[in-house]
Amino acid sequence: MNSMNDDKSREALRRASEMAGPEPVTPDRVDIIPVCQPTLEGNERKYVMQCMDTNWISSRGKFVDEFEESFSHYCGVRFGITTNSGTTALHLALATMGLGDGDEVIIPSFTMISTANAVSYLGGKPIPVDVEPDTWNIDPDKIEAKITDKTRAIIPIHTYGHPADMDRLQSIADKYGLDIVEDAAEAHGAEYKGKRVGSFGKMASFSFYANKIITTGEGGMIVTDNEELADRIGTLRNYGFTQERHFWHKVMGFSYRMTNLQAAIGLGQFEKIDELVQGRIDNARLYSKLLADISGITTPHESKDVKAVYWMYGVLVEDDFGISKDELRQKLADRGIETRSFFIPIHLQPIYSYLLSDEFPVSEELGRKGFYLPSASNLRPDQIEFIVEVIRDARP
Ligand SMILES: Cc1ncc(COP(=O)(O)O)c(C=O)c1O
């Protein structure tokens, strides 16, 4: 690496370390308020016990089909294909499209690393685009400048549960002949102009990691309305087995299946999805109301025409708050309140340092100022009141 590149990397490391340092230590006490935890109060246990009692613990059990059907129909499409994570769902979706060497895919610069990695696993090149300062989603005004003759697709994410501007994204995709694959990992149940996320674009991927609005512990799903794609995804998920002969492979598939045990939990969760989504929304309404008069804290924006589901309730600590984000997070941790800092943008990640030549000022500002507060669906109003009081008292 030449010295100019060395300087750039050092500078990037400095900027990244302003965003997320080591996590503040959460005191060793039983009464902490975790940043998130699942609510497993429905039929999850009963369905898991049915798997145990019948010996159906692999992916070949009835709960897998039931969960796929229920969740995909909820999203407004006909097919769901479960996977063992949200990352493998995205990888599989892109593999099914035949994404390969040198293909470029537009992604937001402010996202979880999985969005970029799913492209890279296949030899493609993630092309980050900066995000909007209010919704924290990919900025449609900045996409066209990044499109080349190698661009194949756009992957929007619905950041922290706020839907991306799907109409504008679709019109750009149509103009340049690109596919849209939604990374809906964070947005179960969110709506854009009355339609659920997951029903836009060619395919969409979801995550069911334990902190997601509904969970299977670890897990994911691709949803699509296209039967041919759904069949291909199913084949690729399962080693690329052919119908005609067992152990006979014409395509290089993956081993990305969800187990019946996970799907049993997923189905139990799905039965309560309306309640779990509403819990997140109620949290957000109360947080925003109570935080409104604390200057220096910016609360999340909600665009008209969307139903945001507030997977995580994020705030920005502005310079006039008086103490830094890290100091505020430490004060919350001292009172037993767990928080998480926002993403470090893709271009500042050591594995994507070749993207450093470009600039992503909004993503960097979010990374520097943002963190999220406890957001579980079963968080109680008195806990939110306590958290807001700790923030109020922390202001010098
Ligand atoms: C936007 C986004 N995409 C993908 C993922 C990856 O999901 P998983 O952890 O299930 O692999 C996440 C996880 O939180 C995410 O936030």
mmCIF file of C-alpha atoms and ligand atoms in Angstrom:
data_model
loop_
_atom_site.group_PDB
_atom_site.id
_atom_site.type_symbol
_atom_site.label_atom_id
_atom_site.label_comp_id
_atom_site.label_asym_id
_atom_site.label_seq_id
_atom_site.Cartn_x
_atom_site.Cartn_y
_atom_site.Cartn_z
ATOM 1 C CA MET A 1 0.000 0.000 0.000
ATOM 2 C CA ASN A 2 1.402 3.459 -0.813
ATOM 3 C CA SER A 3 1.654 6.204 1.775
ATOM 4 C CA MET A 4 -1.416 8.058 0.518
ATOM 5 C CA ASN A 5 -3.467 4.896 0.989
ATOM 6 C CA ASP A 6 -1.879 4.401 4.418
ATOM 7 C CA ASP A 7 -2.936 7.915 5.398
ATOM 8 C CA LYS A 8 -6.464 7.290 4.161
ATOM 9 C CA SER A 9 -6.728 4.043 6.112
ATOM 10 C CA ARG A 10 -5.438 5.654 9.296
ATOM 11 C CA GLU A 11 -7.884 8.507 8.884
ATOM 12 C CA ALA A 12 -10.740 6.039 8.248
ATOM 13 C CA LEU A 13 -9.808 4.105 11.379
ATOM 14 C CA ARG A 14 -9.930 7.327 13.375
ATOM 15 C CA ARG A 15 -13.379 8.188 11.978
ATOM 16 C CA ALA A 16 -14.657 4.657 12.602
ATOM 17 C CA SER A 17 -13.444 4.764 16.190
ATOM 18 C CA GLU A 18 -15.498 7.907 16.768
ATOM 19 C CA MET A 19 -18.554 5.821 15.955
ATOM 20 C CA ALA A 20 -18.281 2.665 17.989
ATOM 21 C CA GLY A 21 -15.652 1.956 20.566
ATOM 22 C CA PRO A 22 -15.839 -0.955 22.956
ATOM 23 C CA GLU A 23 -19.368 -1.441 24.287
ATOM 24 C CA PRO A 24 -19.948 0.281 27.649
ATOM 25 C CA VAL A 25 -19.876 -2.317 30.374
ATOM 26 C CA THR A 26 -23.331 -3.227 31.569
ATOM 27 C CA PRO A 27 -23.238 -3.734 35.316
ATOM 28 C CA ASP A 28 -23.526 -7.254 36.573
ATOM 29 C CA ARG A 29 -27.027 -6.957 37.975
ATOM 30 C CA VAL A 30 -30.222 -8.875 37.477
ATOM 31 C CA ASP A 31 -32.422 -5.871 36.832
ATOM 32 C CA ILE A 32 -30.766 -4.578 33.659
ATOM 33 C CA ILE A 33 -32.965 -3.416 30.810
ATOM 34 C CA PRO A 34 -31.578 -5.303 27.802
ATOM 35 C CA VAL A 35 -31.427 -3.596 24.443
ATOM 36 C CA CYS A 36 -33.692 -6.334 23.153
ATOM 37 C CA GLN A 37 -35.069 -9.706 24.126
ATOM 38 C CA PRO A 38 -37.571 -12.067 22.525
ATOM 39 C CA THR A 39 -41.137 -12.507 23.780
ATOM 40 C CA LEU A 40 -41.728 -16.267 23.798
ATOM 41 C CA GLU A 41 -45.121 -16.424 25.433
ATOM 42 C CA GLY A 42 -47.281 -18.142 22.820
ATOM 43 C CA ASN A 43 -47.240 -21.649 21.356
ATOM 44 C CA GLU A 44 -43.477 -21.730 20.758
ATOM 45 C CA ARG A 45 -42.759 -24.244 23.543
ATOM 46 C CA LYS A 46 -45.698 -26.465 22.591
ATOM 47 C CA TYR A 47 -44.634 -26.615 18.929
ATOM 48 C CA VAL A 48 -40.985 -27.290 19.817
ATOM 49 C CA MET A 49 -42.111 -30.156 22.087
ATOM 50 C CA GLN A 50 -44.107 -31.581 19.167
ATOM 51 C CA CYS A 51 -40.873 -31.690 17.138
ATOM 52 C CA MET A 52 -39.145 -33.485 20.011
ATOM 53 C CA ASP A 53 -41.992 -35.927 20.587
ATOM 54 C CA THR A 54 -42.227 -36.863 16.911
ATOM 55 C CA ASN A 55 -38.465 -36.856 16.187
ATOM 56 C CA TRP A 56 -38.948 -34.265 13.407
ATOM 57 C CA ILE A 57 -36.069 -31.967 14.207
ATOM 58 C CA SER A 58 -34.422 -31.494 10.788
ATOM 59 C CA SER A 59 -35.650 -29.207 8.024
ATOM 60 C CA ARG A 60 -38.080 -31.891 6.854
ATOM 61 C CA GLY A 61 -40.891 -31.150 9.239
ATOM 62 C CA LYS A 62 -44.337 -29.617 8.903
ATOM 63 C CA PHE A 63 -43.575 -26.403 10.777
ATOM 64 C CA VAL A 64 -41.137 -25.321 8.063
ATOM 65 C CA ASP A 65 -43.891 -25.375 5.424
ATOM 66 C CA GLU A 66 -46.435 -23.768 7.739
ATOM 67 C CA PHE A 67 -44.086 -20.973 8.729
ATOM 68 C CA GLU A 68 -43.057 -20.309 5.108
ATOM 69 C CA GLU A 69 -46.660 -20.172 3.965
ATOM 70 C CA SER A 70 -47.896 -18.006 6.840
ATOM 71 C CA PHE A 71 -45.143 -15.423 6.713
ATOM 72 C CA SER A 72 -44.976 -15.080 2.917
ATOM 73 C CA HIS A 73 -48.752 -14.622 2.685
ATOM 74 C CA TYR A 74 -48.573 -12.047 5.475
ATOM 75 C CA CYS A 75 -46.066 -10.145 3.285
ATOM 76 C CA GLY A 76 -48.524 -10.312 0.381
ATOM 77 C CA VAL A 77 -46.630 -12.805 -1.809
ATOM 78 C CA ARG A 78 -47.110 -16.489 -2.578
ATOM 79 C CA PHE A 79 -43.788 -18.121 -1.727
ATOM 80 C CA GLY A 80 -41.473 -18.238 1.247
ATOM 81 C CA ILE A 81 -38.213 -20.174 1.477
ATOM 82 C CA THR A 82 -36.689 -20.367 4.943
ATOM 83 C CA THR A 83 -32.932 -20.270 5.510
ATOM 84 C CA ASN A 84 -30.583 -20.511 8.469
ATOM 85 C CA SER A 85 -29.990 -16.718 8.627
ATOM 86 C CA GLY A 86 -30.855 -13.383 7.058
ATOM 87 C CA THR A 87 -27.366 -13.254 5.565
ATOM 88 C CA THR A 88 -27.707 -16.617 3.828
ATOM 89 C CA ALA A 89 -31.177 -15.584 2.604
ATOM 90 C CA LEU A 90 -29.628 -12.582 0.867
ATOM 91 C CA HIS A 91 -26.724 -14.657 -0.459
ATOM 92 C CA LEU A 92 -29.135 -17.254 -1.835
ATOM 93 C CA ALA A 93 -31.391 -14.617 -3.419
ATOM 94 C CA LEU A 94 -28.441 -13.083 -5.277
ATOM 95 C CA ALA A 95 -27.030 -16.495 -6.240
ATOM 96 C CA THR A 96 -30.423 -17.434 -7.700
ATOM 97 C CA MET A 97 -30.286 -14.327 -9.912
ATOM 98 C CA GLY A 98 -26.943 -15.570 -11.243
ATOM 99 C CA LEU A 99 -25.006 -12.644 -9.814
ATOM 100 C CA GLY A 100 -21.322 -13.178 -10.499
ATOM 101 C CA ASP A 101 -17.851 -11.801 -11.101
ATOM 102 C CA GLY A 102 -17.706 -8.058 -11.550
ATOM 103 C CA ASP A 103 -21.468 -7.474 -11.284
ATOM 104 C CA GLU A 104 -22.233 -4.305 -9.359
ATOM 105 C CA VAL A 105 -25.022 -3.971 -6.826
ATOM 106 C CA ILE A 106 -26.186 -0.687 -5.339
ATOM 107 C CA ILE A 107 -26.583 -0.841 -1.542
ATOM 108 C CA PRO A 108 -26.914 1.816 1.187
ATOM 109 C CA SER A 109 -23.623 2.791 2.820
ATOM 110 C CA PHE A 110 -25.397 2.732 6.186
ATOM 111 C CA THR A 111 -26.272 -0.918 6.709
ATOM 112 C CA MET A 112 -25.297 -4.155 8.380
ATOM 113 C CA ILE A 113 -22.212 -5.740 6.809
ATOM 114 C CA SER A 114 -24.343 -8.661 5.513
ATOM 115 C CA THR A 115 -25.840 -6.547 2.715
ATOM 116 C CA ALA A 116 -22.391 -5.882 1.251
ATOM 117 C CA ASN A 117 -20.984 -9.335 1.989
ATOM 118 C CA ALA A 118 -23.807 -11.173 0.212
ATOM 119 C CA VAL A 119 -22.725 -9.394 -2.983
ATOM 120 C CA SER A 120 -19.018 -10.028 -2.394
ATOM 121 C CA TYR A 121 -19.452 -13.770 -1.673
ATOM 122 C CA LEU A 122 -20.466 -14.161 -5.337
ATOM 123 C CA GLY A 123 -17.605 -12.114 -6.759
ATOM 124 C CA GLY A 124 -19.836 -9.068 -7.192
ATOM 125 C CA LYS A 125 -18.991 -5.532 -6.126
ATOM 126 C CA PRO A 126 -21.140 -3.702 -3.575
ATOM 127 C CA ILE A 127 -21.556 -0.056 -4.585
ATOM 128 C CA PRO A 128 -22.620 1.982 -1.561
ATOM 129 C CA VAL A 129 -24.810 5.060 -1.852
ATOM 130 C CA ASP A 130 -25.270 7.547 0.974
ATOM 131 C CA VAL A 131 -28.527 7.694 2.919
ATOM 132 C CA GLU A 132 -31.193 10.328 3.608
ATOM 133 C CA PRO A 133 -30.628 12.372 6.779
ATOM 134 C CA ASP A 134 -34.213 11.890 7.980
ATOM 135 C CA THR A 135 -35.254 8.309 7.128
ATOM 136 C CA TRP A 136 -31.677 6.893 7.291
ATOM 137 C CA ASN A 137 -32.534 4.917 4.118
ATOM 138 C CA ILE A 138 -30.743 4.852 0.746
ATOM 139 C CA ASP A 139 -31.042 8.259 -0.922
ATOM 140 C CA PRO A 140 -32.719 7.849 -4.340
ATOM 141 C CA ASP A 141 -31.243 11.189 -5.504
ATOM 142 C CA LYS A 142 -27.729 9.774 -5.217
ATOM 143 C CA ILE A 143 -28.237 6.438 -6.977
ATOM 144 C CA GLU A 144 -28.107 7.337 -10.663
ATOM 145 C CA ALA A 145 -24.578 8.733 -10.417
ATOM 146 C CA LYS A 146 -23.397 5.279 -9.283
ATOM 147 C CA ILE A 147 -25.027 3.238 -12.060
ATOM 148 C CA THR A 148 -22.691 1.764 -14.712
ATOM 149 C CA ASP A 149 -23.120 -0.849 -17.433
ATOM 150 C CA LYS A 150 -22.161 -3.462 -14.818
ATOM 151 C CA THR A 151 -24.962 -2.593 -12.382
ATOM 152 C CA ARG A 152 -27.410 -5.479 -11.928
ATOM 153 C CA ALA A 153 -29.521 -4.686 -8.895
ATOM 154 C CA ILE A 154 -30.424 -2.357 -6.046
ATOM 155 C CA ILE A 155 -30.703 -3.691 -2.488
ATOM 156 C CA PRO A 156 -32.529 -1.196 -0.276
ATOM 157 C CA ILE A 157 -32.793 -1.863 3.436
ATOM 158 C CA HIS A 158 -35.689 -0.582 5.544
ATOM 159 C CA THR A 159 -33.513 0.903 8.244
ATOM 160 C CA TYR A 160 -34.568 0.077 11.815
ATOM 161 C CA GLY A 161 -38.058 -0.656 10.451
ATOM 162 C CA HIS A 162 -38.700 2.478 8.356
ATOM 163 C CA PRO A 163 -39.544 1.528 4.729
ATOM 164 C CA ALA A 164 -37.318 2.871 1.952
ATOM 165 C CA ASP A 165 -38.896 5.025 -0.773
ATOM 166 C CA MET A 166 -39.947 2.091 -2.948
ATOM 167 C CA ASP A 167 -41.723 4.092 -5.692
ATOM 168 C CA ARG A 168 -38.657 6.149 -6.445
ATOM 169 C CA LEU A 169 -36.379 3.118 -6.259
ATOM 170 C CA GLN A 170 -38.633 1.163 -8.603
ATOM 171 C CA SER A 171 -38.682 3.962 -11.166
ATOM 172 C CA ILE A 172 -34.854 4.095 -11.164
ATOM 173 C CA ALA A 173 -34.721 0.289 -11.441
ATOM 174 C CA ASP A 174 -37.179 0.356 -14.376
ATOM 175 C CA LYS A 175 -35.276 3.115 -16.152
ATOM 176 C CA TYR A 176 -31.987 1.135 -16.075
ATOM 177 C CA GLY A 177 -33.373 -2.413 -16.230
ATOM 178 C CA LEU A 178 -32.214 -3.343 -12.707
ATOM 179 C CA ASP A 179 -33.685 -5.794 -10.222
ATOM 180 C CA ILE A 180 -34.676 -4.811 -6.700
ATOM 181 C CA VAL A 181 -34.019 -7.237 -3.873
ATOM 182 C CA GLU A 182 -35.303 -5.877 -0.567
ATOM 183 C CA ASP A 183 -33.179 -6.525 2.496
ATOM 184 C CA ALA A 184 -36.137 -6.438 4.875
ATOM 185 C CA ALA A 185 -34.230 -7.983 7.808
ATOM 186 C CA GLU A 186 -35.292 -5.180 10.143
ATOM 187 C CA ALA A 187 -38.827 -4.462 9.032
ATOM 188 C CA HIS A 188 -41.335 -7.298 9.573
ATOM 189 C CA GLY A 189 -44.818 -5.863 9.082
ATOM 190 C CA ALA A 190 -43.719 -2.396 7.882
ATOM 191 C CA GLU A 191 -45.789 -0.863 5.093
ATOM 192 C CA TYR A 192 -45.125 1.515 2.225
ATOM 193 C CA LYS A 193 -48.274 3.102 0.753
ATOM 194 C CA GLY A 194 -50.415 0.393 2.326
ATOM 195 C CA LYS A 195 -48.360 -2.569 1.029
ATOM 196 C CA ARG A 196 -46.172 -4.695 3.279
ATOM 197 C CA VAL A 197 -42.424 -4.679 2.727
ATOM 198 C CA GLY A 198 -41.286 -7.931 1.191
ATOM 199 C CA SER A 199 -43.827 -7.543 -1.619
ATOM 200 C CA PHE A 200 -41.759 -5.034 -3.607
ATOM 201 C CA GLY A 201 -39.014 -6.051 -5.976
ATOM 202 C CA LYS A 202 -38.085 -9.433 -7.348
ATOM 203 C CA MET A 203 -37.405 -10.992 -3.964
ATOM 204 C CA ALA A 204 -36.971 -9.912 -0.364
ATOM 205 C CA SER A 205 -34.973 -11.354 2.493
ATOM 206 C CA PHE A 206 -35.819 -11.328 6.194
ATOM 207 C CA SER A 207 -33.834 -12.186 9.314
ATOM 208 C CA PHE A 208 -35.270 -13.976 12.349
ATOM 209 C CA TYR A 209 -32.272 -13.504 14.640
ATOM 210 C CA ALA A 210 -33.253 -13.350 18.321
ATOM 211 C CA ASN A 211 -33.526 -9.556 18.392
ATOM 212 C CA LYS A 212 -35.853 -9.350 15.373
ATOM 213 C CA ILE A 213 -39.571 -8.524 15.717
ATOM 214 C CA ILE A 214 -40.368 -12.194 15.252
ATOM 215 C CA THR A 215 -37.579 -14.687 15.785
ATOM 216 C CA THR A 216 -36.510 -18.276 15.276
ATOM 217 C CA GLY A 217 -33.318 -17.826 17.328
ATOM 218 C CA GLU A 218 -31.247 -17.749 14.162
ATOM 219 C CA GLY A 219 -32.885 -17.875 10.759
ATOM 220 C CA GLY A 220 -34.101 -16.108 7.675
ATOM 221 C CA MET A 221 -36.531 -16.268 4.761
ATOM 222 C CA ILE A 222 -36.677 -15.205 1.140
ATOM 223 C CA VAL A 223 -40.139 -14.216 -0.022
ATOM 224 C CA THR A 224 -41.171 -13.835 -3.657
ATOM 225 C CA ASP A 225 -44.211 -13.943 -5.882
ATOM 226 C CA ASN A 226 -42.300 -15.681 -8.674
ATOM 227 C CA GLU A 227 -42.820 -19.448 -8.689
ATOM 228 C CA GLU A 228 -39.867 -20.262 -10.920
ATOM 229 C CA LEU A 229 -37.516 -18.282 -8.693
ATOM 230 C CA ALA A 230 -38.985 -19.902 -5.597
ATOM 231 C CA ASP A 231 -38.256 -23.352 -7.052
ATOM 232 C CA ARG A 232 -34.693 -22.405 -7.918
ATOM 233 C CA ILE A 233 -34.107 -20.950 -4.449
ATOM 234 C CA GLY A 234 -35.435 -24.167 -2.881
ATOM 235 C CA THR A 235 -33.026 -26.248 -4.968
ATOM 236 C CA LEU A 236 -30.016 -24.045 -4.265
ATOM 237 C CA ARG A 237 -30.795 -23.983 -0.550
ATOM 238 C CA ASN A 238 -30.595 -27.775 -0.463
ATOM 239 C CA TYR A 239 -27.213 -28.644 -2.096
ATOM 240 C CA GLY A 240 -28.692 -28.285 -5.585
ATOM 241 C CA PHE A 241 -30.277 -31.754 -5.441
ATOM 242 C CA THR A 242 -32.022 -32.753 -8.685
ATOM 243 C CA GLN A 243 -35.441 -34.424 -8.909
ATOM 244 C CA GLU A 244 -34.320 -37.074 -11.391
ATOM 245 C CA ARG A 245 -31.619 -38.773 -9.300
ATOM 246 C CA HIS A 246 -30.522 -38.536 -5.686
ATOM 247 C CA PHE A 247 -27.003 -37.244 -4.938
ATOM 248 C CA TRP A 248 -26.807 -35.826 -8.464
ATOM 249 C CA HIS A 249 -25.828 -32.153 -8.794
ATOM 250 C CA LYS A 250 -26.007 -29.983 -11.871
ATOM 251 C CA VAL A 251 -25.695 -26.709 -9.954
ATOM 252 C CA MET A 252 -23.508 -25.804 -7.005
ATOM 253 C CA GLY A 253 -25.952 -25.414 -4.157
ATOM 254 C CA PHE A 254 -25.685 -24.550 -0.479
ATOM 255 C CA SER A 255 -26.688 -26.107 2.822
ATOM 256 C CA TYR A 256 -28.769 -23.216 4.153
ATOM 257 C CA ARG A 257 -31.912 -24.886 5.511
ATOM 258 C CA MET A 258 -33.909 -23.912 8.614
ATOM 259 C CA THR A 259 -34.721 -26.714 11.072
ATOM 260 C CA ASN A 260 -38.221 -27.744 12.100
ATOM 261 C CA LEU A 261 -37.277 -26.725 15.664
ATOM 262 C CA GLN A 262 -36.570 -23.171 14.512
ATOM 263 C CA ALA A 263 -39.688 -23.042 12.354
ATOM 264 C CA ALA A 264 -41.752 -24.263 15.355
ATOM 265 C CA ILE A 265 -40.595 -21.193 17.263
ATOM 266 C CA GLY A 266 -41.191 -19.051 14.172
ATOM 267 C CA LEU A 267 -44.778 -20.238 13.821
ATOM 268 C CA GLY A 268 -45.485 -19.574 17.501
ATOM 269 C CA GLN A 269 -44.042 -16.097 17.026
ATOM 270 C CA PHE A 270 -45.957 -15.539 13.804
ATOM 271 C CA GLU A 271 -49.273 -16.175 15.564
ATOM 272 C CA LYS A 272 -48.525 -13.077 17.678
ATOM 273 C CA ILE A 273 -46.973 -10.905 15.001
ATOM 274 C CA ASP A 274 -49.580 -8.122 15.167
ATOM 275 C CA GLU A 275 -49.073 -7.776 18.919
ATOM 276 C CA LEU A 276 -45.269 -7.893 18.620
ATOM 277 C CA VAL A 277 -45.223 -5.244 15.878
ATOM 278 C CA GLN A 278 -47.631 -3.046 17.845
ATOM 279 C CA GLY A 279 -45.403 -3.349 20.927
ATOM 280 C CA ARG A 280 -42.497 -1.812 18.957
ATOM 281 C CA ILE A 281 -44.716 0.995 17.645
ATOM 282 C CA ASP A 282 -46.101 1.765 21.117
ATOM 283 C CA ASN A 283 -42.544 1.947 22.495
ATOM 284 C CA ALA A 284 -41.616 4.447 19.789
ATOM 285 C CA ARG A 285 -44.665 6.644 20.376
ATOM 286 C CA LEU A 286 -43.909 6.880 24.098
ATOM 287 C CA TYR A 287 -40.162 7.444 23.644
ATOM 288 C CA SER A 288 -40.752 10.206 21.069
ATOM 289 C CA LYS A 289 -43.339 11.919 23.285
ATOM 290 C CA LEU A 290 -41.138 11.870 26.386
ATOM 291 C CA LEU A 291 -37.899 12.798 24.592
ATOM 292 C CA ALA A 292 -39.496 15.672 22.640
ATOM 293 C CA ASP A 293 -38.500 18.408 25.112
ATOM 294 C CA ILE A 294 -34.892 17.260 25.649
ATOM 295 C CA SER A 295 -32.799 19.431 23.395
ATOM 296 C CA GLY A 296 -29.832 17.819 21.694
ATOM 297 C CA ILE A 297 -31.580 14.474 21.182
ATOM 298 C CA THR A 298 -32.974 13.874 17.692
ATOM 299 C CA THR A 299 -35.739 11.284 17.584
ATOM 300 C CA PRO A 300 -36.650 9.200 14.496
ATOM 301 C CA HIS A 301 -38.590 10.692 11.615
ATOM 302 C CA GLU A 302 -41.607 8.918 10.120
ATOM 303 C CA SER A 303 -42.482 9.712 6.501
ATOM 304 C CA LYS A 304 -46.091 10.057 5.494
ATOM 305 C CA ASP A 305 -47.383 7.076 3.508
ATOM 306 C CA VAL A 306 -45.432 4.567 5.601
ATOM 307 C CA LYS A 307 -46.067 2.389 8.592
ATOM 308 C CA ALA A 308 -42.709 2.239 10.361
ATOM 309 C CA VAL A 309 -42.343 -0.636 12.827
ATOM 310 C CA TYR A 310 -39.396 0.620 14.922
ATOM 311 C CA TRP A 311 -37.480 -2.650 15.111
ATOM 312 C CA MET A 312 -34.993 -0.554 17.069
ATOM 313 C CA TYR A 313 -35.656 2.922 18.458
ATOM 314 C CA GLY A 314 -32.637 4.993 17.390
ATOM 315 C CA VAL A 315 -31.686 8.498 18.519
ATOM 316 C CA LEU A 316 -28.953 10.950 17.534
ATOM 317 C CA VAL A 317 -26.941 12.766 20.187
ATOM 318 C CA GLU A 318 -26.365 16.242 18.739
ATOM 319 C CA ASP A 319 -23.364 18.372 19.696
ATOM 320 C CA ASP A 320 -25.554 20.721 21.786
ATOM 321 C CA PHE A 321 -26.615 17.865 24.082
ATOM 322 C CA GLY A 322 -23.483 18.708 26.040
ATOM 323 C CA ILE A 323 -21.923 15.251 26.391
ATOM 324 C CA SER A 324 -20.932 12.792 23.688
ATOM 325 C CA LYS A 325 -22.818 9.712 22.569
ATOM 326 C CA ASP A 326 -20.281 7.473 24.302
ATOM 327 C CA GLU A 327 -20.586 9.405 27.570
ATOM 328 C CA LEU A 328 -24.372 9.211 27.437
ATOM 329 C CA ARG A 329 -24.271 5.475 26.689
ATOM 330 C CA GLN A 330 -21.921 4.982 29.646
ATOM 331 C CA LYS A 331 -24.298 6.860 31.958
ATOM 332 C CA LEU A 332 -27.162 4.659 30.761
ATOM 333 C CA ALA A 333 -25.043 1.518 31.261
ATOM 334 C CA ASP A 334 -24.219 2.674 34.809
ATOM 335 C CA ARG A 335 -27.964 2.599 35.521
ATOM 336 C CA GLY A 336 -28.332 -0.893 34.001
ATOM 337 C CA ILE A 337 -29.635 0.261 30.618
ATOM 338 C CA GLU A 338 -28.138 -1.543 27.653
ATOM 339 C CA THR A 339 -27.822 0.276 24.302
ATOM 340 C CA ARG A 340 -26.137 -0.332 20.920
ATOM 341 C CA SER A 341 -24.342 2.091 18.689
ATOM 342 C CA PHE A 342 -25.449 2.550 15.061
ATOM 343 C CA PHE A 343 -23.700 0.808 12.158
ATOM 344 C CA ILE A 344 -20.215 1.838 11.145
ATOM 345 C CA PRO A 345 -20.743 2.635 7.441
ATOM 346 C CA ILE A 346 -19.539 0.133 4.839
ATOM 347 C CA HIS A 347 -16.775 2.312 3.347
ATOM 348 C CA LEU A 348 -15.050 2.600 6.747
ATOM 349 C CA GLN A 349 -14.897 -1.168 7.248
ATOM 350 C CA PRO A 350 -11.350 -2.534 6.922
ATOM 351 C CA ILE A 351 -12.613 -5.234 4.519
ATOM 352 C CA TYR A 352 -14.035 -2.590 2.167
ATOM 353 C CA SER A 353 -11.227 -0.049 2.382
ATOM 354 C CA TYR A 354 -11.131 0.244 -1.434
ATOM 355 C CA LEU A 355 -14.361 2.257 -1.121
ATOM 356 C CA LEU A 356 -12.615 4.966 0.883
ATOM 357 C CA SER A 357 -12.077 7.196 -2.132
ATOM 358 C CA ASP A 358 -15.768 8.094 -2.057
ATOM 359 C CA GLU A 359 -17.632 10.213 0.503
ATOM 360 C CA PHE A 360 -20.701 9.339 2.538
ATOM 361 C CA PRO A 361 -21.212 12.284 4.904
ATOM 362 C CA VAL A 362 -24.723 11.404 6.108
ATOM 363 C CA SER A 363 -23.811 7.807 6.943
ATOM 364 C CA GLU A 364 -20.750 9.036 8.821
ATOM 365 C CA GLU A 365 -22.788 11.535 10.795
ATOM 366 C CA LEU A 366 -25.302 8.839 11.738
ATOM 367 C CA GLY A 367 -22.489 6.493 12.737
ATOM 368 C CA ARG A 368 -20.967 9.205 14.901
ATOM 369 C CA LYS A 369 -24.136 10.435 16.627
ATOM 370 C CA GLY A 370 -26.492 7.464 16.637
ATOM 371 C CA PHE A 371 -27.338 4.659 19.007
ATOM 372 C CA TYR A 372 -30.426 2.737 19.894
ATOM 373 C CA LEU A 373 -32.293 2.384 23.132
ATOM 374 C CA PRO A 374 -33.943 -0.743 24.590
ATOM 375 C CA SER A 375 -36.588 -1.711 22.051
ATOM 376 C CA ALA A 376 -38.090 -5.130 22.854
ATOM 377 C CA SER A 377 -41.782 -5.568 22.082
ATOM 378 C CA ASN A 378 -42.423 -6.353 25.758
ATOM 379 C CA LEU A 379 -40.654 -3.267 27.146
ATOM 380 C CA ARG A 380 -42.912 -1.648 29.760
ATOM 381 C CA PRO A 381 -43.959 2.035 29.790
ATOM 382 C CA ASP A 382 -42.400 2.505 33.249
ATOM 383 C CA GLN A 383 -39.072 1.238 31.875
ATOM 384 C CA ILE A 384 -39.239 3.753 29.003
ATOM 385 C CA GLU A 385 -40.056 6.539 31.507
ATOM 386 C CA PHE A 386 -37.023 5.534 33.596
ATOM 387 C CA ILE A 387 -34.711 5.446 30.533
ATOM 388 C CA VAL A 388 -35.847 8.919 29.431
ATOM 389 C CA GLU A 389 -35.319 10.288 32.954
ATOM 390 C CA VAL A 390 -31.741 8.947 32.933
ATOM 391 C CA ILE A 391 -31.164 10.715 29.587
ATOM 392 C CA ARG A 392 -32.687 13.938 30.918
ATOM 393 C CA ASP A 393 -30.481 13.825 34.036
ATOM 394 C CA ALA A 394 -27.381 13.092 31.945
ATOM 395 C CA ARG A 395 -27.629 16.453 30.171
ATOM 396 C CA PRO A 396 -25.105 18.755 31.866
HETATM 397 C C1 LIG B 1 -30.119 -4.966 7.277
HETATM 398 C C2 LIG B 1 -29.687 -6.323 7.712
HETATM 399 N N1 LIG B 1 -29.417 -7.239 6.775
HETATM 400 C C3 LIG B 1 -29.042 -8.483 7.088
HETATM 401 C C4 LIG B 1 -28.922 -8.878 8.409
HETATM 402 C C5 LIG B 1 -28.407 -10.250 8.722
HETATM 403 O O1 LIG B 1 -29.288 -11.098 9.343
HETATM 404 P P1 LIG B 1 -28.736 -12.371 10.162
HETATM 405 O O2 LIG B 1 -28.122 -11.853 11.404
HETATM 406 O O3 LIG B 1 -29.958 -13.186 10.408
HETATM 407 O O4 LIG B 1 -27.761 -13.065 9.278
HETATM 408 C C6 LIG B 1 -29.210 -7.974 9.431
HETATM 409 C C7 LIG B 1 -29.113 -8.374 10.849
HETATM 410 O O5 LIG B 1 -29.432 -7.701 11.761
HETATM 411 C C8 LIG B 1 -29.589 -6.650 9.076
HETATM 412 O O6 LIG B 1 -29.848 -5.732 10.014
#
